[in-house]
Amino acid sequence: MVVGTQWGDEGKGRFTDLLSRQMDMVVRYQGGHNAGHTLVVDGQTFKLQLVPSGVLYPHVTPVIGNGVVIDPMVLIDEMDRLAEAGVDCGRLKVSGNAHLIFPYHQALDVVAERHLGRNKLGTTKRGIGPAYADKAARVGLRVQDLLDPKIFREKLGVVLHEKNPLLAKVYNRLPFDLETLATQYLEECRPRIEPHIADTVGLLHDALEAGQNLLFEGAQAMFLDLDHGTYPFVTSSNPVAGGVCVGAGIGPRHVDRVIGVTKAYISRVGSGPFPSELTDEVGDRLVDVGREYGTNTKRRRRCGWLDTVMLRHAVRVNSLSDLAITKLDVLDALDPIKVCVAYEVDGQRRSSMPYHQSEIHRASPIFEELPGWGTDLSAVSDRAKLPGEAEDYLRFIEEQAGVPATLVSVGPGRDQFIAFSPVP
Ligand code: IMP
């Protein structure tokens, strides 16, 4: 499994891409097109939102599991763009149990955010939260419903009966027409999606029984997890390692490695607490050098120093086996480099994650300073060639986390990484 240990945008996609070389299947298990993975392959940039990164390898079967929420128009558009770039999506499998996102979900996401005013969550406005809410309320429509037009229309009618008055009377928005939506989903989307619909749980288990290698690709991250993140400033799914069991239908004993992707500093998009946030010129520098703008929404990301209180918590909740550290090169010119190792909350030092949300909001960071290396790391491909200060920084992170770093990236290119130990 590859999971994010921060608030997303750690660079999970590039390691999923790297590890996909040895995989038979690459599986998404939660989230939707709120995710955005950028991959640079032979100088060509791919921006993926729904299709698992493994699609770029002809030997990999990409799978969208039952825990994902799918906007079919977005999926079709993504498949078309990949096809234009010469990437074949014919192997893509989509769970019939995955829930569909509709335009009313997106409309509700937008108006609910507006309604919250300055308390808004800063969602990606893709309809993710409202789609998961309908799933939990048992009124969602699933991918498999596309295969039965009668049931599809009936279910959609029931949902619109509730959504339309909500949109019109509470939020003063236009209602959605049943026939227009049904035609769009059943006549435009169904023929494109149907060839990909599969019993993905069965497929995964057949693959496991045949001794194949599976990679589960987390979207978003630990601190955006609905249960374990900084609620309510979170997404509506479970990106943590445990989410894979529910969102893909495999038991925990099948997972033998959980890689926590950790950026060498931290970023966050949207609202919510961020104890080690930098609001000064160092933060601006991280944004500029790290190109910290959303793949998806183009929003400027908030940046701060690495926070090992969060990292230790991520190690526990996800049972991380190792770390993949990204964007080490972004720190090249910074000196000193700070790391948040504990919080001060109400005059007390806390080295583990406060469980009360108000305490996280009140937490101020306690930093340790490490010397910078002042050298361009972008061409380093061997651990032995790292400057001593960069090696010390990595060791410090490993000690703080209590798990080893096995991969470190030093640039966006597919080969700009250092493998610290053979992949177990
Ligand atoms: P939602 O997932 O669109 O409902 O947004 C909820 C929160 O998660 C917001 O703070 C978003 O900025 C954040 N979020 C969702 N997806 C991503 C992602 O892929 N990277 C970073 N932040 C994300």
Short mmCIF file of N, CA and C and ligand atoms in Angstrom, two decimals, residues 7-10 12 31-37 109 113 121-130 132 219-221 223-224 232-237 267-272 294-297 299 301-302, ligand 1:
data_model
loop_
_atom_site.label_atom_id
_atom_site.label_comp_id
_atom_site.label_asym_id
_atom_site.label_seq_id
_atom_site.Cartn_x
_atom_site.Cartn_y
_atom_site.Cartn_z
N TRP A 7 -1.30 15.96 4.65
CA TRP A 7 -2.62 16.41 4.21
C TRP A 7 -2.75 16.26 2.69
N GLY A 8 -2.13 15.25 2.15
CA GLY A 8 -2.21 15.04 0.70
C GLY A 8 -1.09 15.77 -0.01
N ASP A 9 -0.99 15.51 -1.31
CA ASP A 9 0.01 16.15 -2.16
C ASP A 9 1.44 15.84 -1.72
N GLU A 10 1.63 14.66 -1.17
CA GLU A 10 2.98 14.26 -0.75
C GLU A 10 3.80 13.76 -1.93
N LYS A 12 2.49 10.92 -3.80
CA LYS A 12 2.22 9.47 -3.78
C LYS A 12 2.28 8.88 -5.19
N GLY A 31 -11.86 7.89 -2.20
CA GLY A 31 -11.73 9.20 -2.84
C GLY A 31 -12.34 9.18 -4.23
N GLY A 32 -12.10 10.26 -4.93
CA GLY A 32 -12.64 10.36 -6.28
C GLY A 32 -11.75 11.30 -7.08
N HIS A 33 -12.37 12.20 -7.85
CA HIS A 33 -11.54 13.10 -8.65
C HIS A 33 -11.17 14.36 -7.87
N ASN A 34 -11.29 14.29 -6.52
CA ASN A 34 -10.66 15.31 -5.68
C ASN A 34 -9.15 15.08 -5.66
N ALA A 35 -8.74 13.85 -6.00
CA ALA A 35 -7.31 13.53 -6.07
C ALA A 35 -6.73 14.06 -7.37
N GLY A 36 -5.46 14.30 -7.36
CA GLY A 36 -4.79 14.71 -8.59
C GLY A 36 -3.36 14.26 -8.54
N HIS A 37 -3.01 13.32 -9.39
CA HIS A 37 -1.64 12.83 -9.41
C HIS A 37 -0.94 13.34 -10.66
N ASP A 109 -22.17 20.59 -2.99
CA ASP A 109 -20.84 20.84 -2.42
C ASP A 109 -20.54 22.35 -2.49
N GLU A 113 -20.59 24.93 0.89
CA GLU A 113 -19.38 25.68 1.23
C GLU A 113 -19.68 27.17 1.35
N LEU A 121 -14.91 24.55 4.54
CA LEU A 121 -13.89 23.51 4.65
C LEU A 121 -12.80 23.69 3.60
N GLY A 122 -13.16 24.40 2.53
CA GLY A 122 -12.20 24.50 1.42
C GLY A 122 -12.16 23.22 0.63
N THR A 123 -13.32 22.64 0.35
CA THR A 123 -13.35 21.37 -0.41
C THR A 123 -12.92 21.62 -1.86
N THR A 124 -12.75 20.55 -2.58
CA THR A 124 -12.37 20.68 -3.99
C THR A 124 -13.59 20.95 -4.87
N LYS A 125 -14.77 21.00 -4.26
CA LYS A 125 -16.04 21.29 -4.96
C LYS A 125 -16.33 20.30 -6.08
N ARG A 126 -15.96 19.06 -5.85
CA ARG A 126 -16.19 18.02 -6.86
C ARG A 126 -17.41 17.17 -6.53
N GLY A 127 -18.06 17.46 -5.42
CA GLY A 127 -19.24 16.66 -5.04
C GLY A 127 -18.89 15.42 -4.24
N ILE A 128 -17.65 15.34 -3.77
CA ILE A 128 -17.18 14.14 -3.07
C ILE A 128 -17.97 13.91 -1.77
N GLY A 129 -18.02 14.94 -0.92
CA GLY A 129 -18.70 14.81 0.38
C GLY A 129 -20.18 14.44 0.19
N PRO A 130 -20.93 15.20 -0.63
CA PRO A 130 -22.35 14.85 -0.82
C PRO A 130 -22.55 13.44 -1.40
N TYR A 132 -20.57 10.74 -0.87
CA TYR A 132 -20.38 9.79 0.24
C TYR A 132 -21.52 9.89 1.25
N ALA A 219 -5.45 7.87 -2.03
CA ALA A 219 -5.59 9.27 -2.46
C ALA A 219 -5.79 10.09 -1.18
N GLN A 220 -5.57 11.39 -1.25
CA GLN A 220 -5.56 12.23 -0.04
C GLN A 220 -4.60 11.61 0.99
N ALA A 221 -4.94 11.69 2.28
CA ALA A 221 -3.92 11.26 3.24
C ALA A 221 -4.47 11.12 4.64
N PHE A 223 -4.19 12.74 7.45
CA PHE A 223 -4.80 13.83 8.21
C PHE A 223 -5.99 14.46 7.47
N LEU A 224 -6.35 13.86 6.33
CA LEU A 224 -7.61 14.20 5.67
C LEU A 224 -8.62 13.07 5.84
N PRO A 232 -13.48 18.85 11.30
CA PRO A 232 -14.18 18.54 10.06
C PRO A 232 -13.41 18.93 8.80
N PHE A 233 -12.15 19.35 8.96
CA PHE A 233 -11.38 19.78 7.78
C PHE A 233 -10.72 18.57 7.13
N VAL A 234 -11.54 17.70 6.66
CA VAL A 234 -11.08 16.41 6.13
C VAL A 234 -11.89 16.09 4.87
N THR A 235 -11.53 15.01 4.22
CA THR A 235 -12.34 14.53 3.11
C THR A 235 -13.36 13.53 3.67
N SER A 236 -14.19 12.96 2.81
CA SER A 236 -15.29 12.14 3.32
C SER A 236 -15.04 10.64 3.20
N SER A 237 -13.79 10.24 3.01
CA SER A 237 -13.48 8.82 2.89
C SER A 237 -12.35 8.46 3.85
N SER A 267 2.55 20.40 3.19
CA SER A 267 1.63 21.38 2.59
C SER A 267 0.20 20.99 2.93
N ARG A 268 -0.67 21.96 2.82
CA ARG A 268 -2.10 21.71 3.05
C ARG A 268 -2.90 22.63 2.14
N VAL A 269 -3.93 22.09 1.50
CA VAL A 269 -4.85 22.95 0.73
C VAL A 269 -6.17 22.97 1.47
N GLY A 270 -6.80 24.11 1.49
CA GLY A 270 -8.07 24.19 2.19
C GLY A 270 -7.85 24.59 3.65
N SER A 271 -8.97 24.64 4.39
CA SER A 271 -8.91 25.15 5.76
C SER A 271 -8.44 24.08 6.73
N GLY A 272 -8.26 24.50 7.99
CA GLY A 272 -7.95 23.56 9.05
C GLY A 272 -6.63 23.85 9.73
N GLY A 294 -2.30 23.37 -6.46
CA GLY A 294 -3.09 22.15 -6.67
C GLY A 294 -3.06 21.66 -8.11
N THR A 295 -2.87 20.34 -8.28
CA THR A 295 -2.92 19.71 -9.61
C THR A 295 -4.31 19.92 -10.19
N ASN A 296 -5.25 19.92 -9.29
CA ASN A 296 -6.64 19.84 -9.62
C ASN A 296 -7.31 21.19 -9.61
N THR A 297 -7.21 21.87 -8.48
CA THR A 297 -7.96 23.11 -8.31
C THR A 297 -7.06 24.34 -8.50
N ARG A 299 -5.21 25.67 -6.57
CA ARG A 299 -5.09 26.52 -5.39
C ARG A 299 -3.67 26.50 -4.84
N ARG A 301 -0.99 26.10 -2.20
CA ARG A 301 -0.99 25.29 -0.99
C ARG A 301 -0.31 26.03 0.16
N ARG A 302 -0.81 25.82 1.36
CA ARG A 302 -0.14 26.37 2.55
C ARG A 302 1.05 25.45 2.83
P1 IMP B 1 -13.14 17.22 -0.56
O1 IMP B 1 -12.35 15.95 -0.57
O2 IMP B 1 -13.29 17.84 -1.92
O3 IMP B 1 -14.45 17.09 0.16
O4 IMP B 1 -12.30 18.30 0.29
C1 IMP B 1 -12.11 18.16 1.71
C2 IMP B 1 -10.70 18.60 2.10
O5 IMP B 1 -9.76 17.69 1.57
C3 IMP B 1 -10.29 19.98 1.57
O6 IMP B 1 -9.47 20.60 2.54
C4 IMP B 1 -9.48 19.65 0.32
O7 IMP B 1 -8.57 20.67 0.01
C5 IMP B 1 -8.79 18.38 0.77
N1 IMP B 1 -8.41 17.50 -0.33
C6 IMP B 1 -9.21 16.65 -1.02
N2 IMP B 1 -8.50 15.98 -1.93
C7 IMP B 1 -7.22 16.38 -1.82
C8 IMP B 1 -6.01 16.00 -2.46
O8 IMP B 1 -5.96 15.13 -3.33
N3 IMP B 1 -4.89 16.66 -2.05
C9 IMP B 1 -4.91 17.58 -1.06
N4 IMP B 1 -6.01 17.95 -0.42
C10 IMP B 1 -7.17 17.36 -0.79
#
